[in-house]
Each structure stands twice: as C-alpha cells, then as structure tokens.
CSV table of C-alpha atoms and ligand atoms in Angstrom, one decimal:
chain,number,residue,atom,x,y,z
A,872,MET,CA,133.6,86.6,60.1
A,873,TYR,CA,131.9,84.7,62.9
A,874,ASP,CA,133.9,83.3,65.9
A,875,LEU,CA,131.8,80.1,66.1
A,876,LEU,CA,129.1,78.4,64.0
A,877,ILE,CA,126.8,75.7,65.3
A,878,THR,CA,125.2,73.8,62.4
A,879,GLY,CA,122.2,71.4,62.0
A,880,ALA,CA,120.8,71.9,65.5
A,881,ASP,CA,117.2,71.8,66.5
A,882,VAL,CA,116.9,75.2,68.2
A,883,LEU,CA,114.6,75.5,71.2
A,884,GLN,CA,112.4,78.6,71.2
A,885,ILE,CA,110.1,79.5,74.1
A,886,GLU,CA,107.5,82.1,73.5
A,887,GLY,CA,105.4,82.9,76.5
A,888,GLY,CA,104.7,79.5,78.0
A,889,ALA,CA,105.0,77.5,74.7
A,890,ALA,CA,108.0,75.7,73.4
A,891,HIS,CA,108.9,74.7,69.9
A,892,VAL,CA,112.0,74.0,67.9
A,893,LEU,CA,113.4,75.5,64.7
A,894,PRO,CA,114.5,72.3,62.9
A,895,ARG,CA,118.1,72.0,61.6
A,896,HIS,CA,119.1,75.5,62.1
A,897,ALA,CA,122.5,77.2,62.4
A,898,ILE,CA,123.6,79.5,65.2
A,899,ALA,CA,126.4,82.0,64.5
A,900,VAL,CA,128.3,83.6,67.4
A,901,ALA,CA,130.4,86.8,67.2
A,902,GLY,CA,131.9,88.8,70.0
A,903,GLY,CA,130.3,86.6,72.6
A,904,ARG,CA,126.8,87.1,71.3
A,905,ILE,CA,124.3,85.3,69.1
A,906,ALA,CA,124.8,87.0,65.7
A,907,ALA,CA,122.3,85.0,63.7
A,908,ILE,CA,120.0,82.0,63.8
A,909,ALA,CA,119.0,80.8,60.3
A,910,PRO,CA,118.2,77.6,58.4
A,911,ALA,CA,121.7,77.6,56.8
A,912,ILE,CA,124.8,79.7,57.3
A,913,ASP,CA,128.0,79.2,55.2
A,914,VAL,CA,130.7,77.4,57.3
A,915,GLY,CA,133.3,79.4,55.4
A,916,LEU,CA,132.2,82.5,57.4
A,917,ALA,CA,133.3,81.0,60.7
A,918,ARG,CA,136.6,80.4,62.4
A,919,GLU,CA,135.3,77.3,64.3
A,920,THR,CA,132.3,75.0,63.6
A,921,ILE,CA,130.4,72.6,65.8
A,922,ALA,CA,128.3,70.1,63.9
A,923,ALA,CA,125.2,69.6,66.0
A,924,ARG,CA,123.1,67.3,63.8
A,925,GLY,CA,120.7,65.3,66.1
A,926,MET,CA,121.2,67.6,69.0
A,927,ILE,CA,118.9,70.2,70.4
A,928,ALA,CA,120.3,73.6,71.2
A,929,ILE,CA,118.8,75.2,74.3
A,930,PRO,CA,119.4,78.4,76.2
A,931,GLY,CA,121.8,77.7,79.0
A,932,LEU,CA,119.9,76.7,82.2
A,933,VAL,CA,119.8,79.2,85.0
A,934,ASN,CA,120.2,78.0,88.6
A,935,ALA,CA,118.7,80.8,90.6
A,936,HIS,CA,119.5,79.6,94.1
A,937,ALA,CA,122.6,77.5,95.1
A,938,HIS,CA,125.2,77.0,97.7
A,939,MET,CA,127.8,75.4,95.4
A,940,ALA,CA,130.4,74.4,98.0
A,941,MET,CA,127.8,72.5,99.9
A,942,GLY,CA,128.5,69.7,97.4
A,943,LEU,CA,131.3,68.8,99.9
A,944,PHE,CA,128.5,67.7,102.3
A,945,ARG,CA,126.5,65.7,99.7
A,946,GLY,CA,124.7,62.9,101.4
A,947,VAL,CA,126.1,63.6,104.9
A,948,VAL,CA,122.7,63.9,106.6
A,949,GLU,CA,119.5,62.5,105.3
A,950,ASP,CA,115.9,61.8,106.6
A,951,VAL,CA,116.0,64.3,109.5
A,952,PRO,CA,113.7,67.3,110.2
A,953,VAL,CA,115.0,70.7,109.1
A,954,GLU,CA,115.9,72.0,112.6
A,955,GLU,CA,118.0,68.9,113.2
A,956,TRP,CA,119.5,69.2,109.7
A,957,PHE,CA,120.7,72.7,110.5
A,958,ASN,CA,121.5,72.6,114.2
A,959,ASP,CA,123.0,69.1,114.6
A,960,TYR,CA,124.7,68.7,111.2
A,961,ILE,CA,125.0,71.4,108.6
A,962,TRP,CA,125.8,74.4,110.8
A,963,PRO,CA,128.3,72.5,113.1
A,964,LEU,CA,129.9,71.0,110.0
A,965,GLU,CA,130.2,74.4,108.2
A,966,THR,CA,132.5,75.6,111.0
A,967,ASN,CA,135.1,73.2,109.6
A,968,LEU,CA,135.2,75.0,106.2
A,969,THR,CA,138.4,76.9,105.2
A,970,ASP,CA,138.5,79.4,102.4
A,971,GLU,CA,140.4,76.8,100.3
A,972,ASP,CA,137.7,74.2,100.9
A,973,ILE,CA,135.1,76.6,99.6
A,974,TYR,CA,137.2,77.3,96.5
A,975,TRP,CA,137.4,73.5,95.7
A,976,GLY,CA,133.8,72.9,96.7
A,977,ALA,CA,132.7,75.7,94.3
A,978,LEU,CA,134.8,74.3,91.5
A,979,LEU,CA,133.2,70.8,92.1
A,980,GLY,CA,129.7,72.5,91.8
A,981,LEU,CA,130.7,74.5,88.8
A,982,ALA,CA,132.0,71.3,87.0
A,983,GLU,CA,128.7,69.5,87.8
A,984,MET,CA,126.7,72.5,86.5
A,985,ILE,CA,128.6,72.7,83.3
A,986,GLU,CA,128.2,68.9,82.8
A,987,SER,CA,124.4,69.3,83.4
A,988,GLY,CA,123.7,72.3,81.1
A,989,VAL,CA,123.8,75.3,83.6
A,990,THR,CA,125.4,78.5,82.2
A,991,CYS,CA,124.4,80.9,85.0
A,992,VAL,CA,124.2,80.4,88.8
A,993,ALA,CA,123.1,82.5,91.7
A,994,ASP,CA,125.3,81.4,94.6
A,995,HIS,CA,124.8,82.4,98.2
A,996,TYR,CA,127.5,81.3,100.6
A,997,PHE,CA,130.7,82.2,102.5
A,998,ALA,CA,134.2,83.2,101.5
A,999,MET,CA,132.7,84.4,98.3
A,1000,ASP,CA,136.1,85.8,97.0
A,1001,GLU,CA,137.0,82.1,96.6
A,1002,VAL,CA,133.8,81.4,94.8
A,1003,ALA,CA,134.2,84.3,92.5
A,1004,ARG,CA,137.8,83.2,91.7
A,1005,ALA,CA,136.4,79.7,90.9
A,1006,VAL,CA,133.6,81.2,88.7
A,1007,GLU,CA,136.1,83.4,86.9
A,1008,GLU,CA,138.3,80.4,86.1
A,1009,SER,CA,135.4,78.2,85.1
A,1010,GLY,CA,134.0,80.6,82.5
A,1011,LEU,CA,130.4,80.4,83.9
A,1012,ARG,CA,128.1,83.4,84.5
A,1013,ALA,CA,127.2,84.0,88.1
A,1014,ASN,CA,125.3,86.2,90.6
A,1015,LEU,CA,127.2,86.0,93.9
A,1016,ALA,CA,126.0,86.9,97.4
A,1017,TRP,CA,128.0,86.6,100.6
A,1018,ALA,CA,125.7,85.1,103.3
A,1019,VAL,CA,125.7,87.1,106.5
A,1020,PHE,CA,124.0,86.6,109.9
A,1021,SER,CA,123.4,88.9,112.9
A,1022,GLY,CA,125.8,88.4,115.8
A,1023,PRO,CA,128.7,90.0,117.5
A,1024,ASN,CA,130.6,90.5,114.2
A,1025,GLU,CA,127.8,91.7,112.0
A,1026,GLU,CA,129.3,95.2,111.3
A,1027,PRO,CA,132.7,94.0,110.1
A,1028,THR,CA,131.0,91.1,108.3
A,1029,LEU,CA,128.7,93.5,106.4
A,1030,ALA,CA,131.7,95.8,105.6
A,1031,ARG,CA,133.6,92.9,104.2
A,1032,THR,CA,130.7,91.8,102.0
A,1033,ALA,CA,130.3,95.4,100.8
A,1034,ARG,CA,134.0,95.3,99.8
A,1035,PHE,CA,133.4,92.0,98.0
A,1036,VAL,CA,130.6,93.6,96.0
A,1037,GLU,CA,132.8,96.6,95.0
A,1038,ARG,CA,135.6,94.2,94.0
A,1039,TRP,CA,133.6,91.8,91.9
A,1040,GLN,CA,130.7,93.7,90.5
A,1041,GLY,CA,130.9,93.3,86.7
A,1042,ALA,CA,134.1,91.3,86.9
A,1043,ALA,CA,135.2,88.5,84.6
A,1044,GLY,CA,134.2,90.5,81.5
A,1045,GLY,CA,130.8,91.2,83.0
A,1046,ARG,CA,130.0,87.6,83.7
A,1047,ILE,CA,129.9,88.2,87.5
A,1048,SER,CA,127.4,90.3,89.4
A,1049,ALA,CA,127.7,90.7,93.2
A,1050,TRP,CA,124.8,91.2,95.5
A,1051,LEU,CA,124.4,91.3,99.3
A,1052,GLY,CA,123.2,88.1,101.0
A,1053,PRO,CA,121.4,88.5,104.4
A,1054,HIS,CA,120.7,84.9,105.3
A,1055,ALA,CA,117.1,85.1,106.5
A,1056,PRO,CA,114.9,87.0,108.9
A,1057,TYR,CA,115.2,84.2,111.5
A,1058,THR,CA,119.0,84.6,111.6
A,1059,CYS,CA,119.2,88.4,111.1
A,1060,THR,CA,117.7,91.1,113.4
A,1061,THR,CA,115.3,93.6,111.7
A,1062,ASP,CA,117.9,96.3,112.6
A,1063,PHE,CA,120.6,94.4,110.7
A,1064,LEU,CA,118.3,93.8,107.7
A,1065,ALA,CA,117.6,97.5,107.6
A,1066,ARG,CA,121.4,98.2,107.6
A,1067,VAL,CA,121.9,95.7,104.8
A,1068,ALA,CA,119.1,97.5,102.8
A,1069,VAL,CA,120.9,100.8,103.2
A,1070,GLU,CA,124.2,99.3,102.2
A,1071,ALA,CA,122.6,97.7,99.1
A,1072,GLY,CA,121.2,101.1,98.1
A,1073,ARG,CA,124.6,102.7,98.6
A,1074,LEU,CA,126.2,100.1,96.4
A,1075,SER,CA,123.4,100.1,93.8
A,1076,THR,CA,123.2,96.4,94.1
A,1077,GLY,CA,120.6,93.7,94.9
A,1078,ILE,CA,119.9,91.3,97.7
A,1079,HIS,CA,119.5,87.5,97.8
A,1080,ILE,CA,117.7,86.1,100.9
A,1081,HIS,CA,115.8,83.0,102.3
A,1082,LEU,CA,112.2,83.8,103.1
A,1083,SER,CA,109.3,81.7,104.6
A,1084,GLU,CA,110.9,78.3,104.1
A,1085,THR,CA,108.5,76.6,106.5
A,1086,ALA,CA,105.1,77.2,108.1
A,1087,ASP,CA,106.8,77.3,111.5
A,1088,GLN,CA,109.0,80.2,110.4
A,1089,VAL,CA,105.9,82.2,109.4
A,1090,ALA,CA,104.2,81.4,112.7
A,1091,GLN,CA,107.3,82.4,114.7
A,1092,SER,CA,107.7,85.6,112.7
A,1093,LEU,CA,104.1,86.5,113.4
A,1094,ALA,CA,104.6,85.8,117.1
A,1095,ALA,CA,107.8,87.8,117.3
A,1096,HIS,CA,107.1,90.7,115.0
A,1097,GLY,CA,103.4,90.6,114.3
A,1098,LYS,CA,104.2,90.1,110.6
A,1099,THR,CA,105.3,87.5,108.1
A,1100,PRO,CA,109.0,87.1,107.0
A,1101,VAL,CA,108.1,88.7,103.7
A,1102,ALA,CA,106.6,91.7,105.5
A,1103,VAL,CA,109.7,91.9,107.8
A,1104,ALA,CA,112.0,92.0,104.8
A,1105,HIS,CA,109.8,94.6,103.0
A,1106,ASP,CA,109.6,96.8,106.1
A,1107,ALA,CA,113.3,96.7,106.6
A,1108,GLY,CA,113.7,98.2,103.1
A,1109,LEU,CA,115.2,95.1,101.4
A,1110,PHE,CA,112.7,95.3,98.5
A,1111,GLU,CA,113.7,98.9,97.6
A,1112,VAL,CA,116.6,97.3,95.6
A,1113,PRO,CA,116.5,94.3,93.2
A,1114,ALA,CA,115.6,91.3,95.4
A,1115,LEU,CA,115.7,87.5,95.0
A,1116,ALA,CA,113.9,85.5,97.7
A,1117,ALA,CA,114.6,81.7,97.9
A,1118,HIS,CA,111.7,79.3,98.7
A,1119,VAL,CA,108.8,81.5,99.9
A,1120,ALA,CA,106.9,78.2,100.4
A,1121,HIS,CA,104.2,79.8,102.6
A,1122,PRO,CA,103.3,83.2,101.3
A,1123,THR,CA,100.1,84.9,102.5
A,1124,ASP,CA,97.9,86.8,100.1
A,1125,ALA,CA,99.4,90.1,101.4
A,1126,ASP,CA,102.9,88.6,100.9
A,1127,VAL,CA,102.1,87.9,97.2
A,1128,SER,CA,101.0,91.5,96.7
A,1129,ILE,CA,104.2,92.8,98.3
A,1130,LEU,CA,106.4,90.5,96.1
A,1131,ALA,CA,104.5,91.4,92.9
A,1132,SER,CA,104.4,95.2,93.5
A,1133,HIS,CA,108.1,95.4,94.4
A,1134,GLY,CA,109.3,93.1,91.6
A,1135,VAL,CA,110.8,90.6,94.0
A,1136,ALA,CA,111.7,87.3,92.3
A,1137,VAL,CA,111.1,84.0,94.0
A,1138,ALA,CA,113.5,81.1,93.5
A,1139,VAL,CA,111.8,77.8,94.2
A,1140,THR,CA,114.0,74.7,94.8
A,1141,PRO,CA,111.5,71.8,94.5
A,1142,LYS,CA,113.8,68.9,95.4
A,1143,THR,CA,115.1,70.5,98.7
A,1144,GLU,CA,111.6,71.7,99.6
A,1145,MET,CA,110.2,68.2,99.2
A,1146,LYS,CA,113.1,66.4,100.8
A,1147,LEU,CA,113.3,68.6,103.9
A,1148,ALA,CA,109.4,68.7,104.0
A,1149,LEU,CA,109.4,72.5,103.9
A,1150,GLY,CA,106.4,72.9,101.7
A,1151,VAL,CA,106.5,74.3,98.1
A,1152,ALA,CA,105.5,77.7,96.8
A,1153,PRO,CA,102.3,77.9,94.8
A,1154,VAL,CA,104.2,78.6,91.6
A,1155,ALA,CA,101.3,78.9,89.2
A,1156,ASP,CA,99.4,81.3,91.6
A,1157,LEU,CA,102.5,83.4,92.1
A,1158,ARG,CA,103.0,83.7,88.3
A,1159,ALA,CA,99.4,84.5,87.7
A,1160,ARG,CA,99.7,87.4,90.1
A,1161,GLY,CA,102.8,88.8,88.4
A,1162,VAL,CA,105.6,87.4,90.6
A,1163,THR,CA,108.7,86.3,88.7
A,1164,VAL,CA,109.4,82.7,89.6
A,1165,ALA,CA,112.8,81.1,88.9
A,1166,LEU,CA,114.2,77.7,89.7
A,1167,GLY,CA,117.1,76.7,91.9
A,1168,SER,CA,118.8,73.6,93.2
A,1169,ASP,CA,119.7,74.9,96.7
A,1170,GLY,CA,122.8,73.3,98.1
A,1171,ALA,CA,123.8,69.8,97.2
A,1172,ALA,CA,123.7,68.9,100.9
A,1173,SER,CA,119.9,68.9,100.6
A,1174,ASN,CA,119.3,68.4,96.9
A,1175,ASN,CA,121.7,66.3,96.4
A,1176,SER,CA,122.8,67.5,92.9
A,1177,TYR,CA,122.9,70.6,90.8
A,1178,ASP,CA,120.7,69.0,88.1
A,1179,MET,CA,118.4,71.8,86.7
A,1180,LEU,CA,116.7,69.6,84.2
A,1181,GLU,CA,115.5,67.6,87.2
A,1182,ALA,CA,114.4,70.8,88.9
A,1183,ALA,CA,112.3,71.8,85.9
A,1184,ARG,CA,110.8,68.3,85.7
A,1185,LEU,CA,110.0,68.4,89.4
A,1186,VAL,CA,108.3,71.8,89.4
A,1187,ALA,CA,106.0,70.7,86.6
A,1188,LEU,CA,105.2,67.4,88.3
A,1189,LEU,CA,104.6,69.1,91.7
A,1190,GLU,CA,102.3,71.7,90.3
A,1191,LYS,CA,100.2,69.2,88.4
A,1192,HIS,CA,100.1,66.9,91.5
A,1193,THR,CA,99.3,69.6,94.0
A,1194,ARG,CA,96.6,71.3,91.9
A,1195,ARG,CA,95.2,68.0,90.6
A,1196,ASP,CA,95.4,69.5,87.1
A,1197,ALA,CA,97.4,67.9,84.4
A,1198,ARG,CA,97.1,71.1,82.3
A,1199,THR,CA,98.9,73.3,84.7
A,1200,MET,CA,102.7,74.0,84.2
A,1201,PRO,CA,103.0,72.8,80.6
A,1202,ILE,CA,106.4,71.9,79.1
A,1203,GLY,CA,107.2,75.3,77.7
A,1204,GLU,CA,106.4,77.0,81.0
A,1205,ALA,CA,108.6,74.6,83.1
A,1206,LEU,CA,111.5,75.1,80.6
A,1207,ALA,CA,110.9,78.9,80.7
A,1208,LEU,CA,111.3,78.9,84.5
A,1209,ALA,CA,114.7,77.1,84.1
A,1210,THR,CA,115.9,79.6,81.5
A,1211,ARG,CA,114.3,83.0,80.6
A,1212,GLU,CA,112.6,83.5,84.0
A,1213,GLY,CA,115.8,82.6,85.8
A,1214,ALA,CA,117.6,85.3,83.9
A,1215,ARG,CA,114.8,87.8,84.7
A,1216,ALA,CA,115.1,86.9,88.4
A,1217,LEU,CA,118.8,87.8,88.3
A,1218,GLY,CA,118.3,91.1,86.4
A,1219,LEU,CA,119.6,89.5,83.2
A,1220,ALA,CA,116.4,89.6,81.1
A,1221,GLY,CA,117.4,90.3,77.5
A,1222,VAL,CA,121.0,89.4,78.3
A,1223,THR,CA,120.7,85.6,78.6
A,1224,GLY,CA,118.1,82.9,79.0
A,1225,GLU,CA,116.9,82.8,75.4
A,1226,LEU,CA,118.3,81.8,72.0
A,1227,ARG,CA,117.8,85.1,70.2
A,1228,GLU,CA,120.0,87.3,68.0
A,1229,GLY,CA,121.8,89.9,70.1
A,1230,LEU,CA,121.7,88.0,73.4
A,1231,GLN,CA,124.8,86.5,75.0
A,1232,ALA,CA,125.8,83.2,73.4
A,1233,ASP,CA,125.0,81.0,76.4
A,1234,ILE,CA,124.1,77.9,74.5
A,1235,VAL,CA,123.8,74.2,75.5
A,1236,LEU,CA,123.7,71.3,73.0
A,1237,VAL,CA,121.9,68.2,74.3
A,1238,ARG,CA,122.1,64.8,72.6
A,1239,HIS,CA,118.9,63.0,71.9
A,1240,ASP,CA,120.3,59.7,70.6
A,1241,ALA,CA,120.0,57.5,73.7
A,1242,THR,CA,117.5,54.7,74.2
A,1243,HIS,CA,115.8,56.8,76.9
A,1244,THR,CA,115.2,59.6,74.4
A,1245,GLN,CA,114.2,57.7,71.3
A,1246,PRO,CA,112.0,57.9,69.2
A,1247,ILE,CA,111.3,61.6,69.3
A,1248,HIS,CA,107.8,63.0,68.7
A,1249,SER,CA,108.3,66.3,70.5
A,1250,GLN,CA,111.8,67.7,71.2
A,1251,PRO,CA,110.6,69.8,74.2
A,1252,ALA,CA,108.8,66.8,75.7
A,1253,THR,CA,111.9,64.7,75.3
A,1254,LEU,CA,114.1,67.4,76.9
A,1255,LEU,CA,111.9,68.0,79.9
A,1256,TYR,CA,110.6,64.5,80.7
A,1257,SER,CA,113.2,62.0,79.2
A,1258,ALA,CA,116.6,63.7,78.9
A,1259,ARG,CA,119.3,63.2,81.6
A,1260,ALA,CA,121.9,65.7,82.7
A,1261,SER,CA,124.5,63.3,81.2
A,1262,ASP,CA,122.9,63.9,77.7
A,1263,VAL,CA,124.4,67.4,77.7
A,1264,ASP,CA,127.2,67.3,75.2
A,1265,THR,CA,128.5,70.9,74.7
A,1266,LEU,CA,128.2,74.1,76.8
A,1267,ILE,CA,129.0,77.6,75.7
A,1268,VAL,CA,129.0,80.8,77.8
A,1269,ALA,CA,129.5,84.2,76.2
A,1270,GLY,CA,130.6,82.5,73.0
A,1271,ARG,CA,133.4,80.5,74.8
A,1272,VAL,CA,133.1,76.7,74.7
A,1273,LEU,CA,133.5,75.4,78.3
A,1274,MET,CA,132.6,71.7,77.5
A,1275,ARG,CA,132.7,69.9,74.2
A,1276,GLY,CA,131.8,66.2,73.7
A,1277,ARG,CA,131.5,66.1,77.5
A,1278,ARG,CA,135.1,67.1,78.0
A,1279,LEU,CA,135.5,70.0,80.4
A,1280,LEU,CA,137.8,72.6,78.9
A,1281,THR,CA,138.2,75.1,81.8
A,1282,ILE,CA,138.2,72.8,84.9
A,1283,ASP,CA,140.6,70.0,85.7
A,1284,ARG,CA,137.9,67.5,86.6
A,1285,ARG,CA,140.1,64.8,88.1
A,1286,ARG,CA,142.0,67.3,90.3
A,1287,VAL,CA,138.7,68.8,91.6
A,1288,MET,CA,137.3,65.3,92.5
A,1289,ARG,CA,140.6,64.4,94.2
A,1290,GLU,CA,140.5,67.6,96.2
A,1291,ALA,CA,136.9,67.1,97.2
A,1292,ALA,CA,137.5,63.5,98.3
A,1293,ARG,CA,140.6,64.5,100.3
A,1294,ARG,CA,138.7,67.1,102.3
A,1295,ALA,CA,135.6,65.0,102.9
A,1296,ALA,CA,136.6,63.2,106.1
A,1297,ARG,CA,137.9,66.3,107.9
A,1298,LEU,CA,134.8,68.3,107.0
A,1299,THR,CA,132.4,65.8,108.4
A,1300,SER,CA,133.9,65.6,111.9
A,1301,ARG,CA,131.2,67.1,114.2
A,1302,ARG,CA,131.7,69.2,117.3
A,1303,SER,CA,128.4,70.0,119.0
A,1304,ASP,CA,129.7,73.1,120.8
A,1305,ARG,CA,130.3,75.0,117.6
A,1306,ARG,CA,127.9,76.1,114.9
A,1307,ILE,CA,127.8,79.0,112.5
A,1308,ALA,CA,124.2,80.0,113.5
A,1309,HIS,CA,121.2,78.7,115.4
A,1310,TYR,CA,118.0,77.5,113.7
A,1311,PRO,CA,115.0,78.4,116.0
A,1312,ALA,CA,113.1,75.3,117.0
B,2231,ZN,ZN1,119.3,78.0,100.3
C-alpha cells in the first residue's frame, strides 16, 4: 500500500545538464520516499491521491544560502553600497532582533519558500534554536548554521553553537542537519576560524561561510594576510570538513583549485550579487573545473524574496550575458543548480534534489495553465523562463503534503503575516552607536 499517489503529472527529469519530462506519469510515495514512477499506477493501491493532470512535477527546489528571518527587513534599505548597507542599516538594525522575532521571521521565510517551491533551505543566522523550531513545525528540510563573529564573546558563542549542533543534528526525523557558521574571514580572526575548524571536526559536522563577496574584500585580505579569503579559510582548516561557501564572486585561479580539490561547494546568489553590485562568480568556469555550484537567495533584505525559480532564471541569464554566449547555462543546467546540485552542496546527494525511486519524496507540483505559461512547447522552458512562484500548487517534503492547492497546511499564514507586520516598526528603529559587527570599508 502506498501512502500517497500523484497521478497524470509531467515528471521533470534532469540528466547531466539536460532536462526532459516523462509525460503523464504517476509517482507513488511510501514511507516518505519515492516508491515508484510509472506511466500508470492503480489508485486503489494508495491511501491518498493527488490528481496532477496539467501540472509538472519537479524535484523540490534547494535554496543553498539564506538568512530567512531577514525577511523582516525586506525593502528597508535600497540603492546603497554594500559597506553602507551593512554598517549604517543591517548591522545596527539586527541589534533590535529578539529570539522571538527570529522565530516569526523564520516562519515568514518558510511560508514564502513553501509557496514558491522550495523544499530544502540552508539558513545561516542567529538564535538558530528558534529557526530550528520553526523548521521543525513547518515540515521543511533544512541545513542550519549559527552565524558567529570574532569578538569579546567568541568563546562562549562558539560553545553555544556547538551545543546547538549537538541538539539539532538529525532532528525532525532527519530533516534537519546542523553545521557551524563562521560569518566570514573579514569578521572572524584567523585564530578564531581555526578554532571553528577544530570544533567542526570534533562534532563531525560541516561549515557554512561567506567568502570573497567583493573585489575589495579580496584586496584587503591580500594586504592583511598575503592571501585571498579562500586561502585564509583553507589554511585555517575549514575545508577539512564539508564546506559551503556563499558568493565566492572573485576567485583566483588558485582559489578554484583549492575549492575543487577540497570539495568545497559554492552557493551563488545572483540577485543579491547584482543588486549590491558585489560581482558574480564565474559559474560555468567553476563547474568546468569540478566545483559544485548551488543557488541561494541570500537574505530577503537584499534579494528581496526567496523565489528560487527567479534565482535559476537569473543565473542562466547572467552567464549568457557575461560570457556573450547564448549556449552557456542551458535550461537543464540552470534547473540542476536549483535542485540536484543544491542537494549535493548540502551533503544530500542521493537523498533529495531529484525525482527518482528511493529518494526522499520532496516533490513540487507546478501549474502550467496560466496565460503566461500557454501554449507549452517545452515544459522545462516554460518552467525556467515563464513560470512564476505563484504557479506552485502543491509541495511535499518526505512524503508529507505541506501545501495543497496553494493552501499552507503546517503554517498559520495569517498569524505569521500579522506577527511580521507587528514587529516591523520596532525593528527598523536605528541607533548608530550599536551594531552587531563592523564591515571594513
Ligand atoms: Zn549571506
């Protein structure tokens, strides 16, 4: 007996960098996994059926770099350079956050992710026990890292985040993994990074960090340490454990070799990187040299959404534009970055990110019956270049339906929006004498 049967869906398959669909297929789910994908499966064999005629079934999207609770700061600062963005706005404002704010901010982000087809998120933020609680309730899959900086409290902070890892590793029925989150080499001393690396080894866990976001950061690192941020992280031992590096917009040739040889995954966040004028990683070059590249949203204070279909579209457009080559980053490859490669970056290859028998049933059904998606000549093209987040109809994680017919089943949408609105005014009062860290200008 199957727990769930999806019938009549066009099922997206991505092999290598090529996408195609299995037309009008059924997907059977049992014990949280995909039990079968076949042209027809008897509905009498399933406890529950979802008729998905006219919809495309896709692997759940993976958001490999987010700061979910930053949705509370959506639109608060725009059109300023990155140092002003951090020093005059975001880092002063983040001193206002309470644990409870972060819980509700995370739930707001989780609701938006479910509504836009994301089944797995790598979140990097503060008060991560609150985020983990929100993830557990939402039903999503997540990789969670507690962001830490150097400073007077770095030892107790690191100890607290280690306890967080011990508490949440493998929690929520295995949906949650917990890594360490040193913020960046420009906010952490090399000594501190080395201690984080030792702690990650002791805990048998990974690390999630920001590296080489701007050309200035690379120049400052060369001036201060005689090496790039990637080399600083490597020499501190951070790449001896599974590692996920956000942005890496300005890698040197030697950096790419280090990333490839240590299996360090890079999460690019094209919208933030363009909007804050950071620069964007050479995605096709990184991939050609064996680096795993995933896609992220970054926080919604810079993005300003958690729309991963948009991220996949942007990375394809950017690569084509930058390289002046329309053949680069074809549809299947852009969709792979948002799914299979995201899973690989989080150590979840063969667990999620593909629609294949035996993998976790992380499945999204997308409607293709709107004016902006008709007529259909190619389902993958429609998905990447025409579909909107609001076309996502149904979302399933580990076989559990979290949204059906666009109705959220695990999150009280109206309450979350009310809580976010109620907190907005207090959170945006700025005091210039307080900030959580300093961005080197
Ligand atoms: Zn970030």
